[in-house]
CSV table of C-alpha atoms and ligand atoms in Angstrom, one decimal:
chain,number,residue,atom,x,y,z
A,191,UNK,CA,4.0,22.5,6.5
A,192,UNK,CA,3.9,25.4,3.9
A,193,UNK,CA,0.2,25.3,3.3
A,194,UNK,CA,0.2,21.9,1.6
A,195,UNK,CA,-2.8,19.7,2.4
A,196,UNK,CA,-2.0,16.6,4.5
A,197,UNK,CA,-2.5,13.1,3.3
A,198,UNK,CA,-1.8,9.8,5.2
A,199,UNK,CA,-1.7,6.2,4.2
A,200,UNK,CA,-0.5,3.0,5.6
A,201,UNK,CA,0.3,-0.6,4.7
A,202,UNK,CA,0.3,-3.7,6.7
A,203,UNK,CA,3.8,-5.4,6.8
A,204,UNK,CA,3.0,-8.8,5.5
A,205,UNK,CA,6.1,-9.5,3.3
A,206,UNK,CA,8.0,-8.3,0.3
A,207,UNK,CA,6.1,-5.9,-2.0
A,208,UNK,CA,5.6,-6.9,-5.6
A,209,UNK,CA,4.8,-5.0,-8.8
A,210,UNK,CA,1.1,-5.2,-8.1
A,211,UNK,CA,1.6,-3.4,-4.8
A,212,UNK,CA,3.9,-0.9,-6.4
A,213,UNK,CA,1.7,0.0,-9.3
A,214,UNK,CA,-1.5,-0.2,-7.2
A,215,UNK,CA,-0.3,2.1,-4.3
A,216,UNK,CA,3.4,2.8,-3.8
A,217,UNK,CA,4.1,4.5,-7.2
A,218,UNK,CA,1.1,6.8,-6.5
A,219,UNK,CA,2.5,7.7,-3.1
A,220,UNK,CA,5.8,8.6,-4.6
A,221,UNK,CA,4.1,11.1,-7.0
A,222,UNK,CA,1.9,12.5,-4.3
A,223,UNK,CA,5.0,13.5,-2.2
A,224,UNK,CA,5.4,16.6,-4.3
A,225,UNK,CA,1.9,17.9,-3.9
A,226,UNK,CA,1.1,17.1,-0.3
A,227,UNK,CA,2.4,17.0,3.2
A,228,UNK,CA,2.6,13.2,3.4
A,229,UNK,CA,2.5,10.8,6.3
A,230,UNK,CA,3.1,7.1,5.5
A,231,UNK,CA,3.3,4.5,8.1
A,232,UNK,CA,3.8,0.8,8.6
A,233,UNK,CA,0.5,-0.6,10.2
A,234,UNK,CA,2.1,-3.3,12.3
A,235,UNK,CA,-0.8,-3.3,14.8
A,236,UNK,CA,-3.2,-3.8,11.9
A,237,UNK,CA,-1.2,-6.8,10.7
A,238,UNK,CA,-1.5,-8.2,14.2
A,239,UNK,CA,-5.3,-8.3,14.0
A,240,UNK,CA,-5.1,-11.2,11.6
A,241,UNK,CA,-1.6,-12.5,12.3
A,242,UNK,CA,-1.5,-12.4,16.0
A,243,UNK,CA,-0.5,-16.1,16.1
A,244,UNK,CA,2.9,-15.4,14.4
A,245,UNK,CA,4.3,-12.2,15.7
A,246,UNK,CA,7.9,-13.5,15.3
A,247,UNK,CA,8.0,-12.6,11.6
A,248,UNK,CA,6.7,-9.0,12.1
A,249,UNK,CA,10.1,-7.4,12.8
A,250,UNK,CA,11.5,-8.7,9.5
A,251,UNK,CA,8.5,-7.7,7.6
A,252,UNK,CA,8.6,-4.1,9.0
A,253,UNK,CA,12.2,-3.8,8.0
A,254,UNK,CA,11.5,-5.2,4.6
A,255,UNK,CA,8.6,-2.9,3.8
A,256,UNK,CA,10.6,0.1,4.9
A,257,UNK,CA,13.4,-0.9,2.5
A,258,UNK,CA,10.8,-1.4,-0.3
A,259,UNK,CA,9.4,2.1,0.4
A,260,UNK,CA,12.7,3.8,0.3
A,261,UNK,CA,13.8,1.8,-2.8
A,262,UNK,CA,10.6,2.8,-4.6
A,263,UNK,CA,11.4,6.4,-4.0
A,264,UNK,CA,9.6,7.5,-0.8
A,265,UNK,CA,11.8,10.4,0.3
A,266,UNK,CA,12.3,11.1,4.0
A,267,UNK,CA,13.1,14.7,3.0
A,268,UNK,CA,9.5,15.0,1.7
A,269,UNK,CA,7.5,12.5,3.7
A,270,UNK,CA,7.1,11.5,7.3
A,271,UNK,CA,7.7,7.8,7.4
A,272,UNK,CA,6.9,6.0,10.7
A,273,UNK,CA,5.9,2.8,12.4
A,274,UNK,CA,2.4,2.7,14.0
A,275,UNK,CA,3.4,1.0,17.2
A,276,UNK,CA,6.0,3.7,17.9
A,277,UNK,CA,3.2,6.1,18.5
A,278,UNK,CA,1.2,4.8,21.5
A,279,UNK,CA,-1.2,7.7,21.1
A,280,UNK,CA,-2.8,5.7,18.3
A,281,UNK,CA,-3.9,3.2,20.9
A,282,UNK,CA,-5.3,5.9,23.2
A,283,UNK,CA,-7.3,7.5,20.4
A,284,UNK,CA,-8.5,4.1,19.3
A,285,UNK,CA,-9.8,3.5,22.8
A,286,UNK,CA,-11.6,6.8,23.0
A,287,UNK,CA,-13.1,6.3,19.5
A,288,UNK,CA,-14.3,2.9,20.5
A,289,UNK,CA,-16.5,4.5,23.1
A,290,UNK,CA,-18.5,6.3,20.5
A,291,UNK,CA,-18.5,3.8,17.6
A,292,UNK,CA,-21.7,1.8,17.3
A,293,UNK,CA,-21.0,-2.0,16.9
A,294,UNK,CA,-23.4,-2.3,13.9
A,295,UNK,CA,-21.3,0.1,11.9
A,296,UNK,CA,-18.5,-2.4,12.3
A,297,UNK,CA,-20.5,-5.5,11.7
A,298,UNK,CA,-22.0,-4.3,8.5
A,299,UNK,CA,-18.6,-3.3,7.1
A,300,UNK,CA,-18.3,-5.2,3.8
A,301,UNK,CA,-14.5,-5.7,4.2
A,302,UNK,CA,-15.1,-7.3,7.5
A,303,UNK,CA,-17.7,-9.7,6.3
A,304,UNK,CA,-15.5,-10.5,3.3
A,305,UNK,CA,-12.4,-11.2,5.2
A,306,UNK,CA,-14.2,-13.4,7.8
A,307,UNK,CA,-15.2,-15.7,4.8
A,308,UNK,CA,-11.9,-15.5,3.0
A,309,UNK,CA,-9.6,-16.2,6.0
A,310,UNK,CA,-11.4,-19.3,7.2
A,311,UNK,CA,-8.1,-20.8,8.4
A,312,UNK,CA,-7.7,-18.1,11.0
A,313,UNK,CA,-9.9,-17.4,14.0
A,314,UNK,CA,-10.9,-13.8,13.4
A,315,UNK,CA,-13.8,-13.7,15.9
A,316,UNK,CA,-11.7,-11.3,18.0
A,317,UNK,CA,-12.5,-7.9,19.4
A,318,UNK,CA,-9.4,-6.4,17.7
A,319,UNK,CA,-10.4,-7.7,14.2
A,320,UNK,CA,-13.9,-6.3,14.5
A,321,UNK,CA,-12.4,-3.0,15.7
A,322,UNK,CA,-9.9,-2.8,12.8
A,323,UNK,CA,-11.7,0.2,11.2
A,324,UNK,CA,-11.7,2.1,14.5
A,325,UNK,CA,-8.0,1.7,14.7
A,326,UNK,CA,-7.7,2.8,11.1
A,327,UNK,CA,-9.9,5.9,11.9
A,328,UNK,CA,-7.6,6.7,14.8
A,329,UNK,CA,-4.5,6.5,12.4
A,330,UNK,CA,-6.1,8.9,10.0
A,331,UNK,CA,-7.7,11.5,12.1
A,332,UNK,CA,-4.8,11.6,14.5
A,333,UNK,CA,-2.9,13.6,11.8
A,334,UNK,CA,-6.0,15.5,10.7
A,335,UNK,CA,-5.4,14.1,7.2
A,336,UNK,CA,-7.6,15.6,4.4
A,337,UNK,CA,-6.9,12.8,2.0
A,338,UNK,CA,-6.2,9.1,2.2
A,339,UNK,CA,-4.7,7.5,-0.9
A,340,UNK,CA,-6.0,3.9,-1.0
A,341,UNK,CA,-7.4,1.2,-3.4
A,342,UNK,CA,-11.1,0.6,-3.7
A,343,UNK,CA,-11.1,-2.2,-1.1
A,344,UNK,CA,-10.3,0.4,1.6
A,345,UNK,CA,-13.1,2.9,0.7
A,346,UNK,CA,-15.5,1.4,3.3
A,347,UNK,CA,-12.8,2.0,6.0
A,348,UNK,CA,-12.4,5.6,5.0
A,349,UNK,CA,-16.2,6.0,5.0
A,350,UNK,CA,-16.4,4.6,8.6
A,351,UNK,CA,-13.6,7.0,9.5
A,352,UNK,CA,-15.7,9.9,8.2
A,353,UNK,CA,-18.6,8.8,10.3
A,354,UNK,CA,-16.6,8.4,13.4
A,355,UNK,CA,-15.0,11.8,12.9
A,356,UNK,CA,-18.4,13.4,12.4
A,357,UNK,CA,-19.8,11.7,15.5
A,358,UNK,CA,-16.8,12.9,17.6
A,359,UNK,CA,-17.2,16.4,16.4
A,360,UNK,CA,-21.0,16.3,17.0
A,361,UNK,CA,-20.5,15.1,20.6
A,362,UNK,CA,-17.5,17.1,21.7
A,363,UNK,CA,-17.0,20.0,19.3
A,364,UNK,CA,-15.1,20.2,16.0
A,365,UNK,CA,-11.7,18.7,16.3
A,366,UNK,CA,-11.3,16.6,13.2
A,367,UNK,CA,-11.7,17.2,9.5
A,368,UNK,CA,-13.6,14.4,7.6
A,369,UNK,CA,-11.0,12.8,5.2
A,370,UNK,CA,-11.6,11.9,1.6
A,371,UNK,CA,-10.3,8.7,-0.1
A,372,UNK,CA,-7.9,9.5,-2.9
A,373,UNK,CA,-8.6,6.6,-5.2
A,374,UNK,CA,-5.6,4.9,-6.9
A,375,UNK,CA,-6.1,3.7,-10.4
A,376,UNK,CA,-4.7,0.2,-10.6
A,377,UNK,CA,-3.4,-1.1,-13.9
A,378,UNK,CA,-4.4,-4.8,-14.5
A,379,UNK,CA,-1.0,-6.4,-14.1
A,380,UNK,CA,-1.2,-10.2,-13.6
A,381,UNK,CA,1.4,-12.6,-12.2
A,382,UNK,CA,3.8,-14.6,-14.4
A,383,UNK,CA,1.3,-17.4,-14.7
A,384,UNK,CA,-1.7,-15.0,-15.5
A,385,UNK,CA,-3.3,-15.5,-12.1
A,386,UNK,CA,-3.6,-12.5,-9.8
A,387,UNK,CA,-0.1,-11.4,-8.8
A,388,UNK,CA,0.4,-12.7,-5.2
A,389,UNK,CA,3.1,-13.9,-2.9
A,390,UNK,CA,1.1,-17.0,-2.2
A,391,UNK,CA,1.0,-18.0,-5.9
A,392,UNK,CA,4.8,-17.6,-6.3
A,393,UNK,CA,4.1,-15.7,-9.5
A,394,UNK,CA,5.2,-12.2,-8.5
A,395,UNK,CA,7.9,-9.7,-9.6
A,396,UNK,CA,9.3,-8.2,-6.5
A,397,UNK,CA,10.7,-4.7,-5.9
A,398,UNK,CA,13.5,-6.7,-4.2
A,399,UNK,CA,14.4,-8.7,-7.3
A,400,UNK,CA,17.4,-7.6,-9.4
A,401,UNK,CA,18.0,-7.0,-13.1
A,402,UNK,CA,18.9,-10.6,-13.8
A,403,UNK,CA,16.0,-12.1,-12.0
A,404,UNK,CA,13.6,-9.7,-13.7
A,405,UNK,CA,14.9,-10.7,-17.1
A,406,UNK,CA,14.4,-14.3,-16.3
A,407,UNK,CA,10.9,-13.7,-14.9
A,408,UNK,CA,9.8,-11.8,-18.0
A,409,UNK,CA,11.0,-14.7,-20.2
A,410,UNK,CA,8.8,-17.0,-18.1
A,411,UNK,CA,5.7,-15.0,-18.4
A,412,UNK,CA,2.6,-16.8,-19.8
A,413,UNK,CA,1.4,-14.9,-22.9
A,414,UNK,CA,-1.8,-15.3,-24.9
A,415,UNK,CA,-2.7,-18.9,-23.9
A,416,UNK,CA,-4.4,-19.5,-27.3
A,417,UNK,CA,-1.2,-18.7,-29.2
A,418,UNK,CA,0.4,-22.2,-29.3
A,419,UNK,CA,2.8,-21.9,-32.2
A,420,UNK,CA,5.0,-19.0,-33.5
A,421,UNK,CA,2.9,-19.0,-36.6
A,422,UNK,CA,-0.4,-18.5,-34.7
A,423,UNK,CA,-1.7,-15.0,-34.6
A,424,UNK,CA,-1.9,-13.6,-31.0
A,425,UNK,CA,-4.3,-11.4,-29.1
A,426,UNK,CA,-2.5,-8.6,-27.1
A,427,UNK,CA,-5.7,-7.8,-25.3
A,428,UNK,CA,-5.5,-11.0,-23.2
A,429,UNK,CA,-1.7,-10.9,-22.9
A,430,UNK,CA,0.0,-9.8,-19.7
A,431,UNK,CA,3.3,-9.0,-21.5
A,432,UNK,CA,1.3,-6.5,-23.5
A,433,UNK,CA,0.0,-4.8,-20.3
A,434,UNK,CA,3.6,-4.2,-19.3
A,435,UNK,CA,4.3,-2.8,-22.8
A,436,UNK,CA,1.5,-0.3,-22.3
A,437,UNK,CA,3.2,0.9,-19.1
A,438,UNK,CA,6.9,0.8,-20.1
A,439,UNK,CA,7.2,0.8,-23.9
A,440,UNK,CA,6.8,3.9,-26.1
A,441,UNK,CA,3.2,4.3,-27.4
A,442,UNK,CA,4.1,4.0,-31.1
A,443,UNK,CA,6.1,0.8,-30.6
A,444,UNK,CA,3.3,-0.6,-28.5
A,445,UNK,CA,0.9,0.0,-31.3
A,446,UNK,CA,3.3,-1.7,-33.7
A,447,UNK,CA,3.6,-4.7,-31.4
A,448,UNK,CA,-0.2,-4.9,-31.3
A,449,UNK,CA,-0.3,-5.2,-35.1
A,450,UNK,CA,2.6,-7.5,-35.4
A,451,UNK,CA,1.2,-9.8,-32.7
A,452,UNK,CA,-2.2,-10.1,-34.4
A,453,UNK,CA,-0.5,-10.9,-37.8
A,454,UNK,CA,2.1,-13.3,-36.2
A,455,UNK,CA,4.9,-11.1,-37.5
A,456,UNK,CA,6.5,-11.0,-34.1
A,457,UNK,CA,7.0,-14.0,-31.8
A,458,UNK,CA,6.5,-13.9,-28.0
A,459,UNK,CA,10.2,-14.4,-27.2
A,460,UNK,CA,11.2,-11.3,-29.2
A,461,UNK,CA,8.2,-9.4,-27.8
A,462,UNK,CA,9.3,-10.2,-24.2
A,463,UNK,CA,12.8,-9.2,-24.9
A,464,UNK,CA,11.7,-5.8,-26.1
A,465,UNK,CA,9.5,-5.5,-23.0
A,466,UNK,CA,12.3,-6.5,-20.6
A,467,UNK,CA,14.6,-4.0,-22.3
A,468,UNK,CA,12.2,-1.2,-21.3
A,469,UNK,CA,11.1,-2.5,-18.0
A,470,UNK,CA,14.6,-3.2,-16.6
A,471,UNK,CA,15.9,0.4,-16.9
A,472,UNK,CA,12.6,1.6,-15.4
A,473,UNK,CA,13.0,-0.5,-12.3
A,474,UNK,CA,16.7,-0.3,-12.0
A,475,UNK,CA,16.8,2.9,-9.9
A,476,UNK,CA,14.6,1.0,-7.4
A,477,UNK,CA,17.1,-1.9,-7.3
A,478,UNK,CA,19.9,0.5,-7.0
A,479,UNK,CA,18.4,2.4,-4.1
A,480,UNK,CA,17.8,-0.9,-2.3
A,481,UNK,CA,21.4,-1.9,-2.7
A,482,UNK,CA,22.4,1.5,-1.3
A,483,UNK,CA,20.1,1.3,1.8
A,484,UNK,CA,21.0,-2.3,2.4
A,485,UNK,CA,24.6,-1.2,2.6
A,486,UNK,CA,23.6,1.6,5.0
A,487,UNK,CA,21.2,0.0,7.6
A,488,UNK,CA,22.0,2.8,10.1
A,489,UNK,CA,20.5,5.3,7.7
A,490,UNK,CA,17.2,3.4,7.5
A,491,UNK,CA,17.1,3.3,11.3
A,492,UNK,CA,17.7,7.1,11.5
A,493,UNK,CA,15.0,7.8,8.9
A,494,UNK,CA,12.4,5.8,10.8
A,495,UNK,CA,13.5,7.2,14.2
A,496,UNK,CA,13.2,10.8,13.0
A,497,UNK,CA,9.9,10.1,11.1
A,498,UNK,CA,8.4,8.5,14.2
A,499,UNK,CA,9.5,11.4,16.4
A,500,UNK,CA,7.9,13.9,14.0
A,501,UNK,CA,4.7,11.9,13.9
A,502,UNK,CA,4.6,11.6,17.6
A,503,UNK,CA,4.9,15.4,18.1
A,504,UNK,CA,1.8,15.7,15.9
A,505,UNK,CA,0.0,12.9,17.7
A,506,UNK,CA,0.7,14.4,21.2
A,507,UNK,CA,-0.7,17.7,20.1
A,508,UNK,CA,-3.9,16.1,18.8
A,509,UNK,CA,-4.3,14.1,21.9
A,510,UNK,CA,-4.1,17.3,24.0
A,511,UNK,CA,-7.0,18.6,22.0
A,512,UNK,CA,-8.9,15.4,22.3
A,513,UNK,CA,-8.5,15.2,26.0
A,514,UNK,CA,-9.7,18.8,26.2
A,515,UNK,CA,-12.7,18.1,24.1
A,516,UNK,CA,-13.8,15.1,26.2
A,517,UNK,CA,-12.8,16.9,29.3
A,518,UNK,CA,-10.2,14.5,30.6
A,519,UNK,CA,-8.2,17.4,31.9
A,520,UNK,CA,-8.2,16.6,35.6
B,697,LIG,N1,-6.2,-1.2,6.2
B,697,LIG,C1,-5.1,-0.8,5.3
B,697,LIG,C2,-4.8,-1.9,4.4
B,697,LIG,O1,-4.8,-3.0,4.5
B,697,LIG,C3,-3.9,-0.4,6.1
B,697,LIG,C4,-4.1,0.8,6.9
B,697,LIG,C5,-4.1,0.9,8.3
B,697,LIG,C6,-4.4,2.1,6.4
B,697,LIG,N2,-4.3,2.1,8.7
B,697,LIG,C7,-4.5,2.9,7.6
B,697,LIG,C8,-4.5,2.7,5.2
B,697,LIG,C9,-4.8,4.3,7.5
B,697,LIG,C10,-4.8,4.1,5.1
B,697,LIG,C11,-4.9,4.9,6.3
B,697,LIG,O2,-4.4,-2.1,3.5
B,698,SF4,FE1,1.8,-11.2,-26.0
B,698,SF4,FE2,3.7,-10.1,-27.4
B,698,SF4,FE3,3.2,-12.7,-27.6
B,698,SF4,FE4,1.5,-11.0,-28.6
B,698,SF4,S1,3.6,-11.3,-29.3
B,698,SF4,S2,1.0,-12.7,-27.3
B,698,SF4,S3,1.7,-9.3,-27.1
B,698,SF4,S4,4.0,-11.7,-25.8
């Protein structure tokens, strides 16, 4: 596509996206659309590696994440949007890559070790879970992506992808480029209660909220916990409301708030109102697009059908090259 470099990224469909997901990944994808030939996909098979016991929710989650993406501004005219499981070639490439991937590469993967400890309530001693990075490598190199926009937690996976691509090229001749991670800077936005923003803490601002809900949530936000009374001076450095000001309020006003907070000239209620006044119009186009796509579900279907067709054409071509390289041509 007109000389632009290709990038690819994916998200597991695990429920509604919140501001943390938006600022940490999605907003970045939206800007990258103008610079790169972008492929973005819903990693439903990846979600199945840990949630294989409850597949009944997957359909809703896939639908929901697609709405979130389109609302956030992913543009089907600029990017190829697709669903992993619509492209069975991913499974074929995964299988072939699994032949050449040494098990110790997977066992020493820090994300793997970490998740096994963190998700104690699930039985993750499966072949599929260990092989997660091999599937991810297949996703990435299938499209010969040069860049993979991800958060730091995914860097080990991109590293394994590079190793697998290198090994494939070494054994069978050069087919794949080695992709680079494109690191996303994540602002340190917290949840309404100052814990990490997370669906499970019920403290998140969602892309699927609306203006009214957003206003309410901002007014509920916990500020500087040391600031008990209106007359107490506050510390913006520890205040989550202030983090939002830094992103959504003009710089000179933000500086003024910093001073007025420290001298107790401004109260938290007023400060939040100012913040909401800037945040709401910034997110309102997202809410609006969601209302539009919700009213036009056929359009969403068409977008994903045509994106998946486009992705599949590329995947078929790559698999022809792969079968040639490994001499499965008989
Ligand atoms: N593992 C990624 C995550 O959780 C999702 C993912 C699957 C992905 N395949 C990918 C990301 C390929 C980038 C490229 O968040
Ligand atoms: Fe936070 Fe604003 Fe209150 Fe200061 S005045 S603690 S910045 S909400």
